[in-house]
Short mmCIF file of C-alpha atoms and ligand atoms in Angstrom, two decimals:
data_model
loop_
_atom_site.label_atom_id
_atom_site.label_comp_id
_atom_site.label_asym_id
_atom_site.label_seq_id
_atom_site.Cartn_x
_atom_site.Cartn_y
_atom_site.Cartn_z
CA MET A 1 0.00 0.00 0.00
CA ALA A 2 1.02 3.60 -0.49
CA GLN A 3 -0.04 7.19 -0.21
CA LEU A 4 -1.59 8.75 -3.31
CA GLN A 5 -1.17 12.43 -4.06
CA LEU A 6 -2.85 14.36 -6.83
CA LYS A 7 -1.36 17.80 -7.33
CA ASN A 8 -3.25 20.41 -9.36
CA LEU A 9 -4.44 17.92 -11.91
CA TYR A 10 -6.01 19.11 -15.17
CA LYS A 11 -7.48 17.22 -18.11
CA GLN A 12 -8.59 18.79 -21.34
CA TYR A 13 -9.92 16.56 -24.10
CA ARG A 14 -9.35 17.85 -27.58
CA ASN A 15 -11.95 15.97 -29.54
CA LYS A 16 -15.61 16.22 -30.46
CA LYS A 17 -16.89 14.38 -27.38
CA SER A 18 -16.00 17.28 -25.09
CA LYS A 19 -18.78 19.82 -24.66
CA GLN A 20 -16.43 22.72 -25.40
CA GLN A 21 -12.85 22.79 -26.61
CA ASN A 22 -11.72 24.87 -23.63
CA ASP A 23 -13.65 22.94 -21.00
CA PHE A 24 -11.55 21.07 -18.51
CA ALA A 25 -12.93 17.63 -17.72
CA VAL A 26 -10.75 17.81 -14.58
CA ASN A 27 -9.88 21.27 -13.31
CA ASP A 28 -7.14 21.94 -10.74
CA PHE A 29 -7.89 18.80 -8.70
CA SER A 30 -5.68 18.17 -5.67
CA LEU A 31 -6.11 15.44 -3.08
CA THR A 32 -4.08 13.27 -0.72
CA CYS A 33 -5.19 9.75 0.07
CA ASN A 34 -3.15 8.43 2.99
CA ASP A 35 -1.63 4.98 3.27
CA GLY A 36 -4.39 2.39 3.67
CA GLU A 37 -7.18 4.96 3.41
CA PHE A 38 -10.41 4.37 1.48
CA VAL A 39 -11.38 7.46 -0.51
CA GLY A 40 -14.57 7.92 -2.51
CA ILE A 41 -14.71 10.25 -5.52
CA LEU A 42 -18.34 11.27 -5.75
CA GLY A 43 -20.27 13.49 -8.11
CA PRO A 44 -22.92 13.66 -10.79
CA SER A 45 -22.53 12.14 -14.24
CA GLY A 46 -19.91 13.90 -16.35
CA CYS A 47 -18.17 15.70 -13.45
CA GLY A 48 -14.79 14.07 -14.20
CA LYS A 49 -14.62 11.14 -11.78
CA THR A 50 -13.64 8.44 -14.27
CA THR A 51 -11.22 10.77 -16.05
CA THR A 52 -9.46 11.37 -12.70
CA LEU A 53 -9.28 7.64 -12.00
CA ARG A 54 -7.99 6.90 -15.50
CA MET A 55 -5.22 9.49 -15.08
CA ILE A 56 -4.21 7.82 -11.78
CA ALA A 57 -4.15 4.46 -13.56
CA GLY A 58 -2.13 5.87 -16.46
CA LEU A 59 -4.86 5.17 -19.01
CA GLU A 60 -5.40 8.84 -19.78
CA GLU A 61 -2.79 11.44 -20.56
CA ILE A 62 -2.45 14.21 -17.94
CA THR A 63 -2.86 17.73 -19.39
CA LYS A 64 -1.19 19.38 -16.38
CA GLY A 65 -0.35 18.46 -12.79
CA GLU A 66 1.38 15.65 -10.96
CA ILE A 67 0.47 12.27 -9.52
CA PHE A 68 2.55 10.61 -6.81
CA ILE A 69 2.15 7.04 -5.61
CA GLY A 70 4.27 6.85 -2.48
CA ASP A 71 7.31 9.01 -3.21
CA THR A 72 7.30 8.22 -6.91
CA LYS A 73 5.96 10.65 -9.46
CA VAL A 74 4.11 8.38 -11.86
CA ASN A 75 3.15 10.81 -14.65
CA ASP A 76 5.49 9.10 -17.08
CA ILE A 77 5.33 5.59 -15.68
CA HIS A 78 3.57 2.96 -17.80
CA PRO A 79 0.20 1.74 -16.35
CA LYS A 80 1.46 -1.81 -15.86
CA ASP A 81 4.39 -0.53 -13.80
CA ARG A 82 2.31 1.61 -11.42
CA GLN A 83 1.41 -1.38 -9.18
CA ILE A 84 -2.27 -0.61 -9.42
CA GLY A 85 -5.23 -2.98 -9.22
CA LEU A 86 -8.20 -1.91 -11.32
CA ALA A 87 -11.81 -3.02 -11.28
CA PHE A 88 -14.21 -1.23 -13.59
CA GLU A 89 -18.01 -1.41 -13.68
CA ASP A 90 -18.05 -3.83 -16.61
CA TYR A 91 -16.40 -6.99 -15.44
CA ALA A 92 -14.41 -7.67 -18.63
CA LEU A 93 -13.82 -11.32 -17.71
CA TYR A 94 -12.56 -13.66 -20.43
CA PRO A 95 -15.60 -15.85 -21.32
CA PRO A 96 -13.68 -18.99 -22.42
CA LEU A 97 -11.67 -19.09 -19.18
CA ASN A 98 -12.99 -20.36 -15.87
CA VAL A 99 -12.82 -18.19 -12.73
CA TYR A 100 -9.46 -19.65 -11.65
CA ASP A 101 -7.87 -18.90 -15.02
CA ASN A 102 -9.43 -15.43 -15.13
CA ILE A 103 -7.88 -14.57 -11.76
CA ALA A 104 -4.58 -16.19 -12.78
CA PHE A 105 -4.40 -14.45 -16.16
CA ASN A 106 -2.31 -11.41 -15.24
CA LEU A 107 -0.02 -13.44 -12.98
CA ARG A 108 0.72 -15.88 -15.83
CA ALA A 109 1.44 -12.93 -18.10
CA LYS A 110 4.10 -11.96 -15.55
CA LYS A 111 5.54 -15.48 -15.72
CA ILE A 112 4.80 -16.23 -12.07
CA SER A 113 5.06 -19.93 -11.25
CA GLU A 114 1.90 -22.06 -11.19
CA GLN A 115 2.59 -23.04 -7.60
CA LYS A 116 2.81 -19.40 -6.48
CA ILE A 117 -0.34 -18.55 -8.48
CA HIS A 118 -2.16 -21.42 -6.78
CA GLU A 119 -1.06 -20.21 -3.35
CA GLN A 120 -2.25 -16.66 -4.06
CA ILE A 121 -5.60 -17.72 -5.50
CA THR A 122 -6.18 -20.03 -2.53
CA GLN A 123 -5.56 -17.06 -0.26
CA ILE A 124 -7.64 -14.47 -2.13
CA ALA A 125 -10.64 -16.56 -3.31
CA PRO A 126 -12.21 -17.05 0.15
CA LEU A 127 -11.85 -13.34 0.92
CA LEU A 128 -14.15 -12.64 -2.02
CA LYS A 129 -16.26 -15.75 -1.57
CA VAL A 130 -15.38 -17.10 -5.01
CA ASP A 131 -13.64 -20.26 -3.75
CA ASP A 132 -16.64 -22.38 -4.77
CA LEU A 133 -16.74 -20.81 -8.21
CA LEU A 134 -13.18 -21.43 -9.37
CA ASP A 135 -14.24 -24.02 -11.99
CA SER A 136 -17.20 -22.00 -13.29
CA ARG A 137 -17.19 -19.96 -16.46
CA PRO A 138 -18.28 -16.27 -16.38
CA VAL A 139 -21.44 -16.95 -18.40
CA GLY A 140 -22.92 -18.91 -15.50
CA LEU A 141 -22.21 -16.26 -12.84
CA SER A 142 -24.52 -13.60 -11.41
CA GLY A 143 -23.52 -9.92 -11.66
CA GLY A 144 -22.39 -9.93 -8.02
CA GLN A 145 -20.26 -13.03 -8.52
CA LYS A 146 -18.68 -11.57 -11.67
CA GLN A 147 -17.78 -8.40 -9.80
CA ARG A 148 -16.23 -10.46 -6.98
CA VAL A 149 -14.04 -12.27 -9.53
CA ASN A 150 -13.19 -8.93 -11.09
CA ILE A 151 -12.05 -7.53 -7.73
CA ALA A 152 -10.16 -10.75 -6.92
CA ARG A 153 -8.30 -10.29 -10.22
CA ALA A 154 -7.53 -6.68 -9.28
CA ILE A 155 -6.08 -7.47 -5.84
CA ILE A 156 -4.28 -10.72 -6.65
CA ARG A 157 -1.09 -8.90 -7.57
CA LYS A 158 -1.06 -7.16 -4.18
CA PRO A 159 -1.27 -3.66 -5.68
CA LYS A 160 -0.12 -0.53 -3.88
CA LEU A 161 -3.35 1.09 -4.91
CA LEU A 162 -6.77 -0.38 -5.67
CA LEU A 163 -8.97 1.62 -8.05
CA LEU A 164 -12.67 0.78 -8.26
CA ASP A 165 -14.82 2.51 -10.88
CA GLU A 166 -18.55 2.19 -10.11
CA PRO A 167 -18.08 -1.49 -9.20
CA LEU A 168 -21.65 -1.89 -7.99
CA SER A 169 -23.56 0.07 -10.61
CA HIS A 170 -24.73 -2.97 -12.64
CA LEU A 171 -26.08 -4.78 -9.58
CA ASP A 172 -29.61 -4.75 -8.21
CA GLY A 173 -30.38 -3.03 -4.87
CA LYS A 174 -30.01 -6.04 -2.59
CA MET A 175 -26.81 -7.30 -4.22
CA ARG A 176 -25.33 -3.79 -4.09
CA GLN A 177 -25.84 -3.72 -0.33
CA VAL A 178 -24.29 -7.15 0.14
CA LEU A 179 -21.24 -6.42 -1.98
CA ARG A 180 -20.85 -2.97 -0.42
CA THR A 181 -20.47 -4.59 2.99
CA GLU A 182 -18.03 -7.13 1.57
CA ILE A 183 -15.87 -4.49 -0.11
CA LYS A 184 -15.67 -2.71 3.24
CA ARG A 185 -14.69 -5.92 5.01
CA LEU A 186 -12.17 -6.73 2.29
CA HIS A 187 -10.58 -3.31 2.63
CA LYS A 188 -10.17 -3.84 6.38
CA GLU A 189 -8.53 -7.22 5.72
CA ILE A 190 -6.12 -6.29 2.93
CA ASN A 191 -5.68 -2.68 4.09
CA CYS A 192 -4.85 -1.48 0.58
CA THR A 193 -5.10 2.23 -0.25
CA THR A 194 -8.32 2.32 -2.25
CA ILE A 195 -10.14 4.83 -4.43
CA ILE A 196 -13.74 4.22 -5.42
CA VAL A 197 -15.50 6.28 -8.05
CA THR A 198 -19.26 6.48 -7.65
CA HIS A 199 -22.24 8.72 -8.31
CA ASP A 200 -24.10 7.03 -5.44
CA GLN A 201 -23.74 9.08 -2.26
CA LEU A 202 -24.91 6.20 -0.07
CA GLU A 203 -22.13 4.04 -1.48
CA ALA A 204 -19.51 6.72 -0.85
CA MET A 205 -20.84 7.56 2.62
CA SER A 206 -20.91 3.94 3.76
CA LEU A 207 -17.61 2.78 2.24
CA ALA A 208 -15.16 5.63 2.33
CA ASP A 209 -13.04 7.10 5.12
CA LYS A 210 -13.04 10.36 3.18
CA ILE A 211 -15.09 11.64 0.25
CA ALA A 212 -14.00 13.98 -2.54
CA ILE A 213 -17.07 15.63 -4.03
CA MET A 214 -16.66 16.88 -7.60
CA LYS A 215 -18.71 19.12 -9.85
CA ASP A 216 -17.77 20.28 -13.36
CA GLY A 217 -14.25 18.89 -12.99
CA LYS A 218 -13.60 20.76 -9.73
CA LEU A 219 -13.21 19.51 -6.20
CA GLN A 220 -16.00 20.95 -4.07
CA GLN A 221 -15.07 19.45 -0.71
CA PHE A 222 -12.85 16.70 0.67
CA GLY A 223 -13.68 15.34 4.10
CA THR A 224 -15.02 12.49 6.18
CA PRO A 225 -18.62 11.42 5.54
CA LEU A 226 -19.64 13.22 8.72
CA GLU A 227 -17.86 16.44 7.70
CA VAL A 228 -19.46 16.64 4.26
CA TYR A 229 -22.87 15.83 5.75
CA ASP A 230 -22.78 18.11 8.79
CA ASP A 231 -20.52 20.84 7.54
CA PRO A 232 -21.02 21.24 3.76
CA ALA A 233 -18.68 23.75 2.10
CA ASN A 234 -21.28 25.00 -0.35
CA GLU A 235 -24.84 24.69 -1.59
CA PHE A 236 -23.93 21.98 -4.11
CA VAL A 237 -22.46 19.66 -1.47
CA ALA A 238 -25.36 20.40 0.88
CA GLY A 239 -27.88 19.40 -1.77
CA PHE A 240 -25.91 16.42 -3.09
CA ILE A 241 -25.29 14.63 0.21
CA GLY A 242 -28.26 13.28 2.12
CA GLU A 243 -31.45 11.45 1.21
CA PRO A 244 -34.00 13.02 1.06
CA PRO A 245 -31.84 16.01 0.11
CA MET A 246 -31.43 19.07 2.29
CA ASN A 247 -34.18 21.68 1.82
CA LEU A 248 -32.58 24.73 0.20
CA MET A 249 -34.86 27.74 0.17
CA THR A 250 -34.42 31.41 -0.65
CA VAL A 251 -35.35 33.53 2.36
CA LYS A 252 -35.12 37.19 3.32
CA ILE A 253 -33.77 38.43 6.62
CA SER A 254 -36.04 40.82 8.49
CA LYS A 255 -35.52 42.59 11.79
CA ASN A 256 -38.11 43.28 14.45
CA MET A 257 -36.81 45.12 17.48
CA ASP A 258 -33.61 43.26 18.32
CA GLU A 259 -34.67 39.99 16.78
CA PHE A 260 -33.82 38.74 13.28
CA PHE A 261 -36.06 36.38 11.28
CA PHE A 262 -35.81 34.24 8.15
CA ASP A 263 -38.91 35.22 6.14
CA PHE A 264 -40.09 32.74 3.53
CA PRO A 265 -41.44 34.68 0.52
CA LYS A 266 -45.19 34.53 -0.20
CA SER A 267 -45.84 32.71 3.06
CA GLU A 268 -46.35 33.42 6.71
CA VAL A 269 -43.50 31.14 7.71
CA LYS A 270 -40.94 32.98 9.82
CA ILE A 271 -38.07 31.41 11.73
CA SER A 272 -36.03 33.16 14.35
CA VAL A 273 -32.39 33.52 13.25
CA PRO A 274 -30.01 31.88 15.72
CA GLN A 275 -27.75 34.28 17.60
CA ARG A 276 -24.60 32.83 16.04
CA TYR A 277 -25.59 34.24 12.62
CA HIS A 278 -26.20 37.78 13.87
CA SER A 279 -22.73 39.01 12.97
CA VAL A 280 -22.91 37.75 9.37
CA ILE A 281 -26.39 38.93 8.35
CA VAL A 282 -28.10 42.29 7.89
CA ASP A 283 -31.72 43.35 7.72
CA GLY A 284 -33.08 42.91 4.15
CA MET A 285 -30.38 40.44 3.04
CA THR A 286 -31.43 37.47 0.88
CA VAL A 287 -29.80 34.11 1.64
CA LYS A 288 -30.22 30.43 0.79
CA LEU A 289 -31.34 28.60 3.91
CA GLY A 290 -30.50 24.91 4.16
CA VAL A 291 -32.18 22.53 6.58
CA ARG A 292 -32.29 18.75 6.49
CA PRO A 293 -35.73 17.07 6.44
CA MET A 294 -35.01 15.39 9.79
CA ASP A 295 -34.38 18.79 11.36
CA VAL A 296 -37.86 20.07 10.59
CA LEU A 297 -40.37 18.98 13.22
CA ILE A 298 -44.12 18.95 13.51
CA GLY A 299 -45.14 21.12 16.46
CA ASP A 300 -48.14 20.29 18.62
CA LYS A 301 -51.25 22.50 18.82
CA THR A 302 -49.71 24.71 21.49
CA SER A 303 -46.45 25.29 19.62
CA LYS A 304 -45.61 28.66 18.08
CA GLY A 305 -44.64 27.05 14.76
CA SER A 306 -46.08 28.46 11.52
CA ARG A 307 -49.15 26.72 10.08
CA VAL A 308 -48.60 25.08 6.70
CA HIS A 309 -50.60 22.78 4.41
CA VAL A 310 -49.52 19.22 3.72
CA ALA A 311 -48.97 18.73 -0.01
CA VAL A 312 -47.80 15.09 -0.07
CA PHE A 313 -47.69 12.45 2.66
CA GLU A 314 -45.69 9.26 2.11
CA ASN A 315 -45.52 6.40 4.57
CA LEU A 316 -42.13 4.75 3.98
CA GLY A 317 -42.39 2.07 6.65
CA GLU A 318 -39.77 3.14 9.16
CA GLU A 319 -40.37 6.84 8.60
CA ARG A 320 -42.91 9.23 7.20
CA LYS A 321 -41.98 11.80 4.53
CA ILE A 322 -44.10 14.93 4.41
CA SER A 323 -43.91 17.68 1.84
CA VAL A 324 -45.49 21.00 2.78
CA ARG A 325 -46.09 24.07 0.70
CA VAL A 326 -44.20 27.18 1.81
CA GLY A 327 -44.98 30.07 -0.55
CA ASP A 328 -44.09 28.89 -4.07
CA GLU A 329 -41.72 26.20 -2.80
CA PHE A 330 -42.03 22.84 -1.10
CA LEU A 331 -40.26 21.86 2.09
CA THR A 332 -39.73 18.22 3.00
CA LEU A 333 -39.60 16.78 6.49
CA THR A 334 -39.19 13.25 7.74
CA THR A 335 -40.34 11.82 11.02
CA ALA A 336 -40.24 8.48 12.78
CA GLU A 337 -43.48 9.40 14.57
CA GLU A 338 -46.44 7.13 13.83
CA ILE A 339 -48.59 9.81 12.28
CA ARG A 340 -51.02 9.70 9.37
CA LEU A 341 -51.68 12.83 7.33
CA LYS A 342 -53.31 13.64 4.03
CA HIS A 343 -53.13 16.30 1.39
CA GLY A 344 -54.57 19.57 2.72
CA ASP A 345 -54.08 18.85 6.43
CA ILE A 346 -52.62 21.69 8.44
CA ILE A 347 -49.51 21.15 10.58
CA ARG A 348 -47.28 23.46 12.58
CA LEU A 349 -43.70 23.67 11.40
CA GLN A 350 -40.84 23.82 13.82
CA VAL A 351 -37.38 24.16 12.35
CA LYS A 352 -34.37 23.29 14.50
CA ALA A 353 -32.78 26.70 14.02
CA GLU A 354 -29.41 25.51 15.37
CA LYS A 355 -29.28 22.95 12.53
CA THR A 356 -29.72 25.48 9.72
CA HIS A 357 -27.02 26.31 7.17
CA LEU A 358 -26.73 29.54 5.21
CA PHE A 359 -25.40 29.95 1.68
CA ASP A 360 -24.62 32.97 -0.49
CA VAL A 361 -27.38 33.29 -3.10
CA GLU A 362 -24.89 34.34 -5.80
CA THR A 363 -21.90 32.05 -5.22
CA GLY A 364 -23.50 29.17 -3.32
CA GLN A 365 -20.63 29.36 -0.81
CA ARG A 366 -21.38 28.71 2.84
CA ILE A 367 -21.95 31.72 5.06
CA ARG A 368 -20.36 30.57 8.30
CA ALA A 369 -21.70 31.56 11.64
CA THR A 370 -19.36 32.88 14.30
CA ASP A 371 -19.65 30.43 17.18
P1 ATP B 1 -20.06 9.21 -15.32
O1 ATP B 1 -20.51 9.10 -13.88
O2 ATP B 1 -21.23 9.46 -16.24
O3 ATP B 1 -19.17 8.11 -15.75
P2 ATP B 1 -17.80 10.95 -14.83
O4 ATP B 1 -17.97 11.86 -13.67
O5 ATP B 1 -16.98 9.73 -14.63
O6 ATP B 1 -19.22 10.58 -15.44
P3 ATP B 1 -16.04 11.53 -17.02
O7 ATP B 1 -16.36 10.26 -17.73
O8 ATP B 1 -14.73 11.64 -16.36
O9 ATP B 1 -17.19 11.87 -15.98
O10 ATP B 1 -16.21 12.72 -18.05
C1 ATP B 1 -15.91 14.08 -17.71
C2 ATP B 1 -16.11 14.95 -18.97
O11 ATP B 1 -15.14 14.59 -19.95
C3 ATP B 1 -17.48 14.78 -19.64
O12 ATP B 1 -17.89 16.04 -20.14
C4 ATP B 1 -17.20 13.82 -20.76
O13 ATP B 1 -18.10 14.01 -21.85
C5 ATP B 1 -15.78 14.19 -21.17
N1 ATP B 1 -15.05 13.04 -21.70
C6 ATP B 1 -14.86 11.85 -21.08
N2 ATP B 1 -14.12 11.02 -21.84
C7 ATP B 1 -13.85 11.71 -22.99
C8 ATP B 1 -13.13 11.42 -24.18
N3 ATP B 1 -12.51 10.26 -24.34
N4 ATP B 1 -13.07 12.37 -25.13
C9 ATP B 1 -13.67 13.56 -24.95
N5 ATP B 1 -14.36 13.90 -23.87
C10 ATP B 1 -14.46 13.00 -22.88
#
C-alpha cells in the first residue's frame, strides 16, 4: 500500500466528445489519500470522476499536474508498472476461461510460477467468496459473482493502490448492499489504499473514510462522511449529500426590534435567526437557507410554529416523509413518529434553528456563523 497524491491535476480533451474545446474535464484537482485509506470520488454524471481515475491508472494522458504514488511521481510511468489494481463497472472477464484462469491471467502474463499462483488464489478466493466458483465460467455467474471475480483479479497482484470505478452500478439493490459490505470488510482485511468512483452518495458515505465531491471537474469538498454531511462547504455539497436532500430555500432576513427572522417569501412562515448568525447577516439580506428534512419537526397545537398545508404524505415504513407548501416552494420533512396525514391537512412547522445552514445566493458558498 502507499499514499496517493494528486497535485493540481487538469485534463482537457481535444476531440468532439468534449462539450467545449476549452472545457476542462478535470480542473485543478488536488487530493491526498493516505496509506491504507479508502477514498470515494463522488459526483454527478460527467463531473470528471472516471477521467481522474484513469489518469491515476495511467490510461489517460495528464494535461497538467502531478500524480505521486508513495514518493514516486508516476506521470510518465507505464500503467502496468504503477502497481495498481483496477476493477471497472463492466467486469471484462474472459468468457472462455474459468474463474481460476481469469484470476490467474495477469499473474501468468508476468511469468509467475503455477505453484505461487495457486497459493495466491487459494488465499484471495475465500476473501471474495469465489472459492466455490473457481471451476465455473463467467457466463454462468450472477452480476455480483462476476464483480467479486473482477475484484479478486484486481487485488491478486497485491497492488499498492486499488482503483474501483462504479463497481456496484450494474447490480440490483439487494446485491449492491451485500457487496458494499463485503468491499468494506475486504478493505479492512487487505488494508490497501483504495479509491472508489461512484455517483451514489450512499455508497460513498458507507464505504469511504473520506469523500471527494466533484462538480464540473472541480473539487468541491474533501472530508469524512460526517464532515461533508454536517458541515457542507457550499450549496452543491449540501444538496448532493443526504437522502432526502437538504431543503434549500431562498429567504429574506427581516428585523423586528432586536430579533432577526428568516422570512419565507409569499408565506407566513418565519423562523427566528439563531444568535450565532447575527454578525454575518443584515436586515433585508437574501440568503439560501438549508435545513435537512429530519431537522424540521411537527409542532403540537400549542407550539408557536407556523401553520402550513400538507402537499404530499408518504408512509415509507420506518419513517414518514411529508412535503409541505411554503410560498411557491415545497419543504420536505421526515419523522419516525407514527402519524397519518393527508393532502390539505394543516400542521405546525418547527425548524431546528441551530441545525440550519446559510449559503450565499450568488456564489452558493457557505456563510459561516461565528460560534
Ligand atoms: P459518469 O458518472 O457518467 O461516468 P464521470 O464523472 O466519470 O461521469 P467523465 O467520464 O470523467 O465523468 O467525463 C468528464 C467529462 O469529460 C465529460 O464532459 C465527458 O463528456 C468528457 N469526456 C470523457 N471522456 C472523454 C473522451 N474520451 N473524449 C472527450 N471527452 C471526454
